[in-house]
mmCIF file of C-alpha atoms in Angstrom:
data_model
loop_
_atom_site.group_PDB
_atom_site.id
_atom_site.type_symbol
_atom_site.label_atom_id
_atom_site.label_comp_id
_atom_site.label_asym_id
_atom_site.label_seq_id
_atom_site.Cartn_x
_atom_site.Cartn_y
_atom_site.Cartn_z
ATOM 1 C CA MET A 256 140.982 140.579 134.968
ATOM 2 C CA VAL A 257 138.441 137.799 135.528
ATOM 3 C CA LEU A 258 137.337 139.406 138.797
ATOM 4 C CA GLU A 259 136.735 142.741 137.051
ATOM 5 C CA THR A 260 134.659 141.046 134.361
ATOM 6 C CA ALA A 261 132.614 139.180 136.975
ATOM 7 C CA ALA A 262 132.025 142.407 138.939
ATOM 8 C CA PHE A 263 130.972 144.208 135.756
ATOM 9 C CA ALA A 264 128.564 141.409 134.820
ATOM 10 C CA LEU A 265 127.081 141.370 138.328
ATOM 11 C CA PHE A 266 126.493 145.112 138.485
ATOM 12 C CA ALA A 267 125.304 145.226 134.876
ATOM 13 C CA GLY A 268 122.615 142.733 135.870
ATOM 14 C CA VAL A 269 121.740 144.804 138.954
ATOM 15 C CA THR A 270 121.534 147.964 136.847
ATOM 16 C CA LEU A 271 119.371 146.319 134.201
ATOM 17 C CA ALA A 272 117.039 144.630 136.686
ATOM 18 C CA SER A 273 116.533 147.736 138.812
ATOM 19 C CA SER A 274 116.008 149.918 135.734
ATOM 20 C CA LEU A 275 113.334 147.562 134.464
ATOM 21 C CA GLY A 276 111.819 147.574 137.932
ATOM 22 C CA VAL A 277 111.572 151.372 137.877
ATOM 23 C CA VAL A 278 109.398 151.176 134.790
ATOM 24 C CA LEU A 279 107.380 148.044 135.580
ATOM 25 C CA VAL A 280 106.610 148.400 139.302
ATOM 26 C CA ARG A 281 103.171 149.893 139.989
ATOM 27 C CA ASP A 282 103.992 151.377 143.409
ATOM 28 C CA VAL A 283 105.635 154.809 143.146
ATOM 29 C CA TRP A 284 107.573 154.385 146.374
ATOM 30 C CA HIS A 285 109.147 151.092 145.244
ATOM 31 C CA SER A 286 109.908 152.647 141.881
ATOM 32 C CA ALA A 287 111.810 155.473 143.600
ATOM 33 C CA LEU A 288 113.787 152.973 145.673
ATOM 34 C CA LEU A 289 114.668 150.968 142.565
ATOM 35 C CA LEU A 290 115.791 154.197 140.896
ATOM 36 C CA GLY A 291 118.197 154.686 143.806
ATOM 37 C CA VAL A 292 119.583 151.190 143.295
ATOM 38 C CA ALA A 293 120.037 151.854 139.579
ATOM 39 C CA LEU A 294 121.831 155.157 140.221
ATOM 40 C CA LEU A 295 124.118 153.583 142.823
ATOM 41 C CA SER A 296 125.012 150.722 140.511
ATOM 42 C CA VAL A 297 125.916 153.217 137.785
ATOM 43 C CA ALA A 298 128.247 154.856 140.312
ATOM 44 C CA ILE A 299 129.855 151.462 140.898
ATOM 45 C CA HIS A 300 130.392 151.152 137.134
ATOM 46 C CA TYR A 301 132.265 154.472 137.265
ATOM 47 C CA VAL A 302 134.474 153.121 140.044
ATOM 48 C CA THR A 303 135.300 150.022 138.009
ATOM 49 C CA LEU A 304 136.289 152.327 135.138
ATOM 50 C CA GLN A 305 138.599 154.209 137.560
ATOM 51 C CA ALA A 306 136.540 157.391 137.295
ATOM 52 C CA GLU A 307 136.177 158.060 141.009
ATOM 53 C CA PHE A 308 135.276 161.728 140.558
ATOM 54 C CA LEU A 309 132.338 160.829 138.310
ATOM 55 C CA ALA A 310 131.244 158.180 140.813
ATOM 56 C CA ALA A 311 131.319 160.739 143.629
ATOM 57 C CA MET A 312 129.340 163.239 141.552
ATOM 58 C CA GLN A 313 126.832 160.519 140.613
ATOM 59 C CA ILE A 314 126.232 159.787 144.280
ATOM 60 C CA LEU A 315 126.172 163.406 145.435
ATOM 61 C CA VAL A 316 124.071 164.887 142.644
ATOM 62 C CA TYR A 317 121.746 162.103 141.579
ATOM 63 C CA VAL A 318 121.388 159.878 144.626
ATOM 64 C CA GLY A 319 121.832 162.650 147.160
ATOM 65 C CA GLY A 320 119.842 165.335 145.385
ATOM 66 C CA VAL A 321 117.449 164.133 142.746
ATOM 67 C CA LEU A 322 116.390 160.952 144.533
ATOM 68 C CA ILE A 323 115.757 162.829 147.782
ATOM 69 C CA LEU A 324 113.544 165.313 145.912
ATOM 70 C CA ILE A 325 111.624 162.452 144.312
ATOM 71 C CA THR A 326 111.222 160.812 147.725
ATOM 72 C CA PHE A 327 109.873 164.025 149.242
ATOM 73 C CA ALA A 328 107.450 164.458 146.332
ATOM 74 C CA VAL A 329 106.172 160.898 146.745
ATOM 75 C CA MET A 330 105.725 161.322 150.495
ATOM 76 C CA LEU A 331 103.989 164.687 150.175
ATOM 77 C CA THR A 332 101.565 163.605 147.444
ATOM 78 C CA HIS A 333 100.810 160.117 148.770
ATOM 79 C CA ASP A 334 97.145 159.696 149.761
ATOM 80 C CA GLU A 335 96.924 157.106 152.540
ATOM 81 C CA THR A 336 93.120 157.234 152.880
ATOM 82 C CA ALA A 337 92.521 156.180 149.287
ATOM 83 C CA GLU A 338 95.006 153.354 149.662
ATOM 84 C CA ALA A 339 93.311 152.127 152.849
ATOM 85 C CA ASP A 340 89.925 152.192 151.124
ATOM 86 C CA ARG A 341 91.261 150.191 148.188
ATOM 87 C CA GLY A 342 92.785 147.613 150.512
ATOM 88 C CA ALA A 343 89.542 147.174 152.450
ATOM 89 C CA GLN A 344 87.486 146.801 149.286
ATOM 90 C CA GLY A 345 89.874 144.539 147.374
ATOM 91 C CA MET A 346 90.847 147.237 144.844
ATOM 92 C CA GLY A 347 87.181 147.897 144.046
ATOM 93 C CA PRO A 348 85.253 151.130 144.460
ATOM 94 C CA THR A 349 84.792 152.543 147.942
ATOM 95 C CA ASP A 350 81.428 152.558 149.733
ATOM 96 C CA THR A 351 80.820 156.203 148.865
ATOM 97 C CA GLU A 352 81.587 155.618 145.192
ATOM 98 C CA ALA A 353 79.235 152.619 145.082
ATOM 99 C CA SER A 354 76.403 154.548 146.743
ATOM 100 C CA ASN A 355 76.886 157.524 144.404
ATOM 101 C CA ALA A 356 76.611 155.239 141.387
ATOM 102 C CA ASP A 357 73.068 154.131 142.381
#
């Protein structure tokens, strides 16, 4: 009984922390990864409640389907050139933006 309570408290903390990370992290890719952690920890909560079918459906549908679609959308819409320009300029405007402003 004590072990079940400790496991619940541990995974409740993981679920809460990763869910907050989904909302607070600025990088979309890290947010998608934290969403995967949150969905997997919810599946572990189902296992602790002896609802193995719901845990399997959570993993198959949400982690296996929805998260993969989100990952593909992030990879397909990610603009690497703009990110490289921001890194070189210290998050400021690029050279072309600065020259257009003059």
